[in-house]
Coordinates of N, CA and C in Angstrom, one line a residue:
M185 N 0.8 -1.2 0.0 CA 0.0 0.0 0.0 C 0.9 1.2 0.0
D186 N 0.6 2.2 -0.9 CA 1.5 3.4 -0.9 C 1.1 4.4 0.2
D187 N 1.9 5.4 0.3 CA 1.7 6.4 1.4 C 0.4 7.1 1.3
L188 N -0.1 7.4 0.1 CA -1.4 8.1 0.0 C -2.5 7.2 0.4
Q189 N -2.5 5.9 0.2 CA -3.5 5.0 0.6 C -3.5 4.7 2.1
L190 N -2.3 4.7 2.6 CA -2.0 4.3 4.0 C -2.3 5.5 5.0
T191 N -2.1 6.7 4.5 CA -2.2 7.9 5.4 C -3.5 8.0 6.1
P192 N -4.7 7.9 5.5 CA -5.9 8.0 6.3 C -6.0 6.9 7.4
W193 N -5.5 5.7 7.2 CA -5.4 4.6 8.2 C -4.6 5.1 9.4
L194 N -3.4 5.7 9.1 CA -2.5 6.1 10.1 C -3.1 7.3 10.9
D195 N -3.7 8.3 10.1 CA -4.2 9.5 10.7 C -5.3 9.1 11.7
L196 N -6.2 8.2 11.3 CA -7.3 7.8 12.2 C -6.7 7.1 13.4
L197 N -5.7 6.2 13.2 CA -5.1 5.5 14.3 C -4.5 6.4 15.3
H198 N -3.9 7.5 14.8 CA -3.1 8.4 15.7 C -4.0 9.5 16.3
L199 N -5.3 9.5 16.1 CA -6.1 10.4 16.9 C -6.1 10.1 18.4
Q200 N -5.8 11.1 19.2 CA -5.7 10.9 20.6 C -7.0 10.2 21.1
G201 N -6.8 9.1 21.9 CA -7.9 8.4 22.5 C -8.5 7.3 21.7
M202 N -8.0 7.1 20.5 CA -8.5 6.0 19.6 C -8.1 4.7 20.1
S203 N -9.0 3.7 20.0 CA -8.8 2.3 20.4 C -9.1 1.4 19.2
P204 N -8.6 0.2 19.2 CA -8.9 -0.7 18.1 C -10.4 -0.9 18.0
R205 N -11.1 -1.1 19.1 CA -12.5 -1.3 19.1 C -13.3 -0.2 18.5
L206 N -13.0 1.1 18.9 CA -13.6 2.2 18.3 C -13.3 2.4 16.8
Y207 N -12.0 2.1 16.5 CA -11.5 2.2 15.1 C -12.4 1.3 14.2
H208 N -12.7 0.1 14.6 CA -13.4 -0.8 13.8 C -14.9 -0.4 13.8
K209 N -15.4 0.1 14.9 CA -16.8 0.5 14.9 C -17.0 1.7 13.9
L210 N -16.1 2.6 13.9 CA -16.2 3.7 13.0 C -16.0 3.3 11.5
L211 N -15.2 2.3 11.3 CA -15.1 1.8 9.9 C -16.4 1.1 9.5
E212 N -17.0 0.4 10.4 CA -18.3 -0.3 10.1 C -19.3 0.7 9.7
V213 N -19.4 1.9 10.4 CA -20.4 2.9 10.2 C -20.1 3.7 8.9
F214 N -18.8 4.1 8.7 CA -18.5 5.0 7.7 C -17.8 4.4 6.5
G215 N -17.4 3.2 6.6 CA -16.8 2.4 5.5 C -15.3 2.6 5.2
Q216 N -14.8 3.8 5.4 CA -13.4 4.0 5.1 C -12.8 5.0 6.2
A217 N -11.5 4.9 6.4 CA -10.8 5.8 7.3 C -11.0 7.2 6.9
R218 N -10.8 7.5 5.6 CA -11.0 8.9 5.1 C -12.3 9.5 5.4
A219 N -13.4 8.7 5.3 CA -14.7 9.1 5.6 C -14.9 9.5 7.0
V220 N -14.3 8.7 7.9 CA -14.3 9.0 9.4 C -13.6 10.4 9.6
L221 N -12.5 10.6 9.0 CA -11.7 11.8 9.2 C -12.4 13.0 8.7
D222 N -13.3 12.8 7.8 CA -14.1 14.0 7.2 C -15.4 14.2 7.8
V223 N -15.9 13.3 8.7 CA -17.2 13.4 9.3 C -17.3 14.6 10.2
D224 N -18.5 15.2 10.4 CA -18.8 16.3 11.3 C -18.6 15.7 12.7
P225 N -17.6 16.3 13.5 CA -17.4 15.8 14.9 C -18.6 15.8 15.7
A226 N -19.6 16.7 15.5 CA -20.8 16.8 16.3 C -21.6 15.5 16.1
L227 N -21.5 14.9 14.9 CA -22.2 13.6 14.7 C -21.6 12.5 15.5
L228 N -20.3 12.5 15.6 CA -19.6 11.5 16.5 C -20.0 11.7 18.0
R229 N -20.0 13.0 18.4 CA -20.4 13.3 19.8 C -21.8 12.8 20.1
R230 N -22.7 13.0 19.2 CA -24.1 12.6 19.4 C -24.2 11.1 19.4
A231 N -23.3 10.4 18.7 CA -23.3 8.9 18.6 C -22.6 8.3 19.9
G232 N -22.1 9.2 20.8 CA -21.5 8.7 22.0 C -20.0 8.4 22.0
V233 N -19.3 8.9 20.9 CA -17.9 8.7 20.8 C -17.2 9.6 21.9
N234 N -16.2 9.1 22.6 CA -15.7 9.8 23.7 C -15.1 11.2 23.3
G235 N -15.2 12.1 24.2 CA -14.8 13.5 23.9 C -13.3 13.6 23.5
E236 N -12.4 12.8 24.0 CA -11.0 12.9 23.6 C -10.8 12.7 22.1
V237 N -11.5 11.7 21.6 CA -11.4 11.4 20.2 C -12.1 12.5 19.4
V238 N -13.2 13.0 19.8 CA -13.9 14.1 19.1 C -13.0 15.3 19.1
E239 N -12.4 15.7 20.2 CA -11.5 16.8 20.2 C -10.3 16.6 19.3
A240 N -9.8 15.4 19.3 CA -8.6 15.1 18.4 C -9.0 15.3 16.9
L241 N -10.2 14.8 16.6 CA -10.7 14.9 15.2 C -10.9 16.4 14.9
L242 N -11.4 17.2 15.8 CA -11.6 18.7 15.6 C -10.2 19.3 15.3
E243 N -9.2 18.9 16.1 CA -7.9 19.4 15.9 C -7.3 19.0 14.5
Y244 N -7.6 17.8 14.2 CA -7.1 17.2 12.9 C -7.7 18.0 11.7
Q245 N -9.0 18.3 11.8 CA -9.7 19.0 10.7 C -9.3 20.4 10.7
R246 N -9.1 21.0 11.8 CA -8.7 22.4 11.9 C -7.3 22.7 11.5
L247 N -6.4 21.9 12.0 CA -4.9 22.1 11.8 C -4.3 21.4 10.6
G248 N -5.0 20.4 10.1 CA -4.5 19.6 8.9 C -3.1 19.1 9.2
P249 N -2.1 19.5 8.4 CA -0.8 18.9 8.5 C -0.1 19.2 9.8
D250 N -0.6 20.2 10.5 CA 0.0 20.6 11.8 C -0.6 19.8 13.0
S251 N -1.6 19.0 12.7 CA -2.3 18.3 13.8 C -1.3 17.2 14.4
Q252 N -1.5 16.8 15.6 CA -0.7 15.8 16.2 C -0.8 14.5 15.5
A253 N -2.0 14.1 15.0 CA -2.2 12.9 14.3 C -1.4 12.8 13.0
E254 N -1.5 13.9 12.3 CA -0.8 13.9 11.0 C 0.7 13.9 11.2
Q255 N 1.2 14.6 12.2 CA 2.6 14.6 12.5 C 3.1 13.2 12.8
R256 N 2.3 12.4 13.6 CA 2.7 11.1 14.0 C 2.6 10.2 12.8
S257 N 1.7 10.4 11.9 CA 1.6 9.6 10.7 C 2.8 9.8 9.8
R258 N 3.2 11.1 9.7 CA 4.4 11.4 8.9 C 5.6 10.7 9.4
Q259 N 5.7 10.6 10.8 CA 6.8 9.9 11.4 C 6.8 8.4 11.1
A260 N 5.6 7.9 11.1 CA 5.5 6.4 10.8 C 5.9 6.2 9.3
L261 N 5.4 7.0 8.4 CA 5.8 6.8 7.0 C 7.3 7.0 6.8
A262 N 7.9 8.0 7.5 CA 9.3 8.2 7.5 C 10.1 7.0 8.0
W263 N 9.6 6.4 9.1 CA 10.2 5.1 9.6 C 10.2 4.1 8.6
R264 N 9.0 3.9 7.9 CA 8.9 2.9 6.8 C 10.0 3.1 5.7
R265 N 10.2 4.3 5.3 CA 11.1 4.6 4.2 C 12.6 4.5 4.6
R266 N 12.9 4.5 5.9 CA 14.3 4.3 6.4 C 14.9 3.0 6.1
S267 N 14.1 2.0 5.9 CA 14.7 0.6 5.7 C 13.7 -0.2 4.9
P268 N 14.3 -1.0 4.0 CA 13.4 -2.0 3.3 C 12.8 -3.1 4.2
A269 N 13.4 -3.2 5.4 CA 12.9 -4.2 6.4 C 11.7 -3.6 7.2
H270 N 11.3 -2.3 7.0 CA 10.2 -1.7 7.7 C 9.0 -1.7 6.9
H271 N 7.9 -2.2 7.5 CA 6.6 -2.3 6.8 C 5.5 -1.8 7.6
L272 N 4.5 -1.2 7.0 CA 3.3 -0.8 7.7 C 2.1 -1.6 7.0
L273 N 1.4 -2.4 7.7 CA 0.4 -3.2 7.1 C -1.0 -2.8 7.8
C274 N -1.9 -2.4 7.0 CA -3.3 -2.2 7.5 C -4.1 -3.4 7.2
L275 N -5.3 -3.4 7.8 CA -6.2 -4.6 7.6 C -6.5 -4.9 6.2
E276 N -6.5 -3.9 5.3 CA -6.8 -4.2 3.9 C -5.6 -4.7 3.1
D277 N -4.4 -4.7 3.7 CA -3.2 -5.2 3.0 C -3.2 -6.7 2.9
A278 N -2.8 -7.2 1.7 CA -2.7 -8.6 1.5 C -1.8 -9.3 2.4
D279 N -0.7 -8.6 2.9 CA 0.2 -9.2 3.8 C -0.2 -9.3 5.3
Y280 N -1.3 -8.6 5.6 CA -1.8 -8.6 7.0 C -2.2 -10.1 7.3
P281 N -1.7 -10.6 8.5 CA -1.9 -12.0 8.8 C -3.4 -12.3 9.0
A282 N -3.9 -13.3 8.3 CA -5.3 -13.7 8.3 C -5.8 -14.1 9.7
A283 N -4.9 -14.8 10.5 CA -5.3 -15.2 11.8 C -5.5 -14.0 12.7
L284 N -4.7 -13.0 12.6 CA -4.8 -11.8 13.4 C -6.0 -11.0 13.0
A285 N -6.3 -10.9 11.7 CA -7.4 -10.2 11.2 C -8.7 -10.8 11.7
A286 N -8.7 -12.1 12.1 CA -9.9 -12.8 12.5 C -10.3 -12.6 13.9
I287 N -9.4 -12.1 14.7 CA -9.8 -11.8 16.1 C -10.7 -10.6 16.3
P288 N -11.4 -10.5 17.4 CA -12.2 -9.3 17.6 C -11.2 -8.1 17.8
D289 N -11.5 -7.0 17.1 CA -10.8 -5.8 17.2 C -9.2 -5.9 17.0
P290 N -8.8 -6.5 15.8 CA -7.4 -6.6 15.6 C -6.7 -5.2 15.4
P291 N -5.4 -5.2 15.6 CA -4.8 -3.9 15.4 C -5.0 -3.4 14.0
P292 N -5.5 -2.1 13.8 CA -5.8 -1.6 12.5 C -4.5 -1.5 11.6
V293 N -3.4 -1.2 12.2 CA -2.1 -1.1 11.5 C -1.0 -1.8 12.3
L294 N -0.2 -2.6 11.5 CA 0.9 -3.3 12.2 C 2.2 -2.6 11.7
F295 N 3.1 -2.4 12.6 CA 4.5 -1.9 12.3 C 5.4 -3.1 12.4
V296 N 5.9 -3.5 11.2 CA 6.7 -4.7 11.1 C 8.1 -4.4 10.8
H297 N 9.0 -4.9 11.6 CA 10.5 -4.8 11.2 C 10.9 -6.3 10.9
G298 N 11.1 -6.5 9.6 CA 11.5 -7.8 9.1 C 10.6 -8.2 8.0
E299 N 10.5 -9.5 7.8 CA 9.7 -10.1 6.7 C 8.2 -10.3 7.2
P300 N 7.3 -9.6 6.5 CA 5.9 -9.7 6.9 C 5.3 -11.1 6.8
A301 N 5.8 -11.9 5.9 CA 5.3 -13.3 5.7 C 5.5 -14.1 7.0
V302 N 6.5 -13.8 7.8 CA 6.7 -14.5 9.1 C 5.5 -14.4 10.0
L303 N 4.7 -13.3 9.9 CA 3.5 -13.1 10.7 C 2.5 -14.2 10.5
S304 N 2.5 -14.8 9.3 CA 1.5 -15.8 8.9 C 2.0 -17.2 9.1
A305 N 3.2 -17.4 9.5 CA 3.8 -18.7 9.8 C 3.3 -19.3 11.1
P306 N 3.3 -20.6 11.2 CA 2.9 -21.2 12.5 C 3.8 -20.7 13.6
Q307 N 3.2 -20.3 14.7 CA 4.0 -19.6 15.8 C 3.7 -20.3 17.1
L308 N 4.6 -20.1 18.0 CA 4.5 -20.5 19.4 C 5.0 -19.3 20.3
A309 N 4.2 -18.9 21.2 CA 4.6 -17.8 22.1 C 5.3 -18.4 23.3
M310 N 6.5 -17.8 23.5 CA 7.3 -18.2 24.7 C 7.4 -16.9 25.6
V311 N 6.9 -17.0 26.7 CA 6.9 -15.9 27.7 C 7.2 -16.5 29.0
G312 N 7.7 -15.6 29.9 CA 8.1 -16.1 31.2 C 8.7 -14.9 32.1
S313 N 9.4 -15.3 33.1 CA 9.9 -14.4 34.0 C 10.8 -13.4 33.4
R314 N 10.8 -12.2 33.9 CA 11.8 -11.2 33.4 C 13.1 -11.4 34.2
R315 N 13.1 -12.1 35.3 CA 14.3 -12.4 36.0 C 14.4 -13.9 36.2
P316 N 14.7 -14.6 35.1 CA 14.8 -16.1 35.2 C 16.2 -16.5 35.9
S317 N 16.2 -17.7 36.3 CA 17.4 -18.3 36.8 C 18.3 -18.6 35.6
A318 N 19.5 -18.9 35.9 CA 20.5 -19.3 34.8 C 20.0 -20.5 34.0
S319 N 19.5 -21.5 34.8 CA 19.0 -22.7 34.1 C 17.7 -22.4 33.3
G320 N 16.9 -21.5 33.8 CA 15.7 -21.0 33.0 C 16.0 -20.4 31.7
R321 N 17.1 -19.6 31.7 CA 17.6 -18.9 30.5 C 18.1 -19.9 29.5
R322 N 18.9 -20.9 30.0 CA 19.4 -21.9 29.1 C 18.3 -22.8 28.5
L323 N 17.3 -23.2 29.3 CA 16.2 -24.0 28.8 C 15.4 -23.2 27.8
A324 N 15.1 -22.0 28.1 CA 14.3 -21.2 27.1 C 15.0 -21.1 25.8
R325 N 16.3 -20.9 25.8 CA 17.1 -20.9 24.5 C 17.1 -22.2 23.8
R326 N 17.3 -23.3 24.6 CA 17.3 -24.6 24.0 C 15.9 -25.0 23.4
F327 N 14.9 -24.7 24.2 CA 13.5 -25.0 23.7 C 13.2 -24.2 22.4
A328 N 13.5 -22.9 22.4 CA 13.3 -22.1 21.2 C 14.0 -22.6 20.0
A329 N 15.3 -22.9 20.2 CA 16.1 -23.4 19.1 C 15.5 -24.7 18.5
G330 N 15.1 -25.6 19.4 CA 14.5 -26.9 18.9 C 13.2 -26.7 18.2
L331 N 12.3 -25.8 18.8 CA 11.0 -25.6 18.2 C 11.2 -24.8 16.9
G332 N 12.1 -23.9 16.8 CA 12.4 -23.2 15.6 C 12.8 -24.2 14.5
K333 N 13.7 -25.2 14.8 CA 14.1 -26.2 13.8 C 12.9 -27.0 13.3
Q334 N 11.9 -27.1 14.1 CA 10.7 -27.9 13.8 C 9.7 -27.0 12.9
G335 N 10.1 -25.8 12.6 CA 9.3 -25.0 11.8 C 8.4 -24.0 12.5
L336 N 8.5 -23.9 13.8 CA 7.7 -22.9 14.5 C 8.4 -21.6 14.6
T337 N 7.7 -20.5 14.4 CA 8.2 -19.1 14.6 C 8.0 -18.8 16.1
I338 N 9.1 -18.4 16.7 CA 9.0 -18.0 18.2 C 8.5 -16.6 18.3
T339 N 7.4 -16.4 19.1 CA 6.8 -15.1 19.3 C 6.8 -14.7 20.7
S340 N 7.0 -13.5 21.0 CA 6.8 -13.0 22.4 C 6.7 -11.5 22.4
G341 N 6.5 -10.9 23.6 CA 6.4 -9.5 23.7 C 7.7 -8.8 23.8
L342 N 8.8 -9.5 23.6 CA 10.1 -8.9 23.6 C 10.6 -8.3 24.9
A343 N 10.0 -8.8 26.0 CA 10.5 -8.4 27.4 C 11.8 -9.1 27.6
L344 N 12.5 -8.5 28.6 CA 13.7 -9.1 29.1 C 13.5 -10.5 29.7
G345 N 14.5 -11.3 29.9 CA 14.3 -12.6 30.6 C 14.0 -13.7 29.6
I346 N 13.0 -14.5 29.9 CA 12.7 -15.7 29.1 C 12.3 -15.3 27.7
D347 N 11.6 -14.2 27.5 CA 11.2 -13.7 26.1 C 12.5 -13.5 25.3
R348 N 13.4 -12.8 25.9 CA 14.6 -12.5 25.2 C 15.4 -13.7 24.8
E349 N 15.6 -14.6 25.8 CA 16.3 -15.8 25.6 C 15.7 -16.7 24.5
S350 N 14.3 -16.7 24.5 CA 13.6 -17.5 23.4 C 13.9 -17.0 22.1
H351 N 13.9 -15.6 21.9 CA 14.3 -15.1 20.6 C 15.7 -15.4 20.2
L352 N 16.6 -15.2 21.2 CA 18.0 -15.5 20.9 C 18.2 -17.0 20.5
G353 N 17.5 -17.9 21.2 CA 17.7 -19.3 20.8 C 17.2 -19.6 19.4
A354 N 16.1 -19.0 19.0 CA 15.7 -19.2 17.6 C 16.7 -18.5 16.6
L355 N 17.1 -17.3 16.9 CA 18.0 -16.6 16.0 C 19.4 -17.3 15.9
E356 N 19.9 -17.9 17.0 CA 21.1 -18.6 16.9 C 21.1 -19.8 16.0
Q357 N 19.9 -20.3 15.7 CA 19.7 -21.5 14.8 C 19.3 -21.0 13.4
G358 N 19.3 -19.7 13.2 CA 18.9 -19.1 11.9 C 17.4 -19.1 11.6
Q359 N 16.6 -19.2 12.7 CA 15.2 -19.3 12.6 C 14.6 -17.9 12.8
P360 N 13.5 -17.6 12.1 CA 12.9 -16.2 12.3 C 12.1 -16.1 13.6
T361 N 12.0 -14.9 14.1 CA 11.2 -14.7 15.3 C 10.3 -13.5 15.0

């Protein structure tokens, strides 16, 4: 998806107070991110949308390129251009993982560092203590390395401790995480 197509998705995402659930409800009602950004904020207020989002939309419409949402969107697009390994995937993107799109209120936009296809590979989450014992660290690495060799992509929240060791175990075996 090019910058022009992606920008409304990012602008809507970056409105202060926006949540995935509200994002999806607004898309259901208005059909497209651009339509939501162009709607009369009073209509959203009457529909019960929280005041923080309505105020952010007013700022967006009033200030345009100087709004906080557009500035954050420009930063996201600049991040994507900095490296061929940086990707921004919205729900309409063919590379958006189908399993993630199927959950209630999936993230509207994914910021991906690496190969997007890995997101659709069979995965196993490895999480644990942020302060593991030495044997816990070794076991996490060993398990991740073995599971990676079996074709599973190791996934975690990237916290220190077991999460970190799991990623390192997979990477040491040349497996994606």
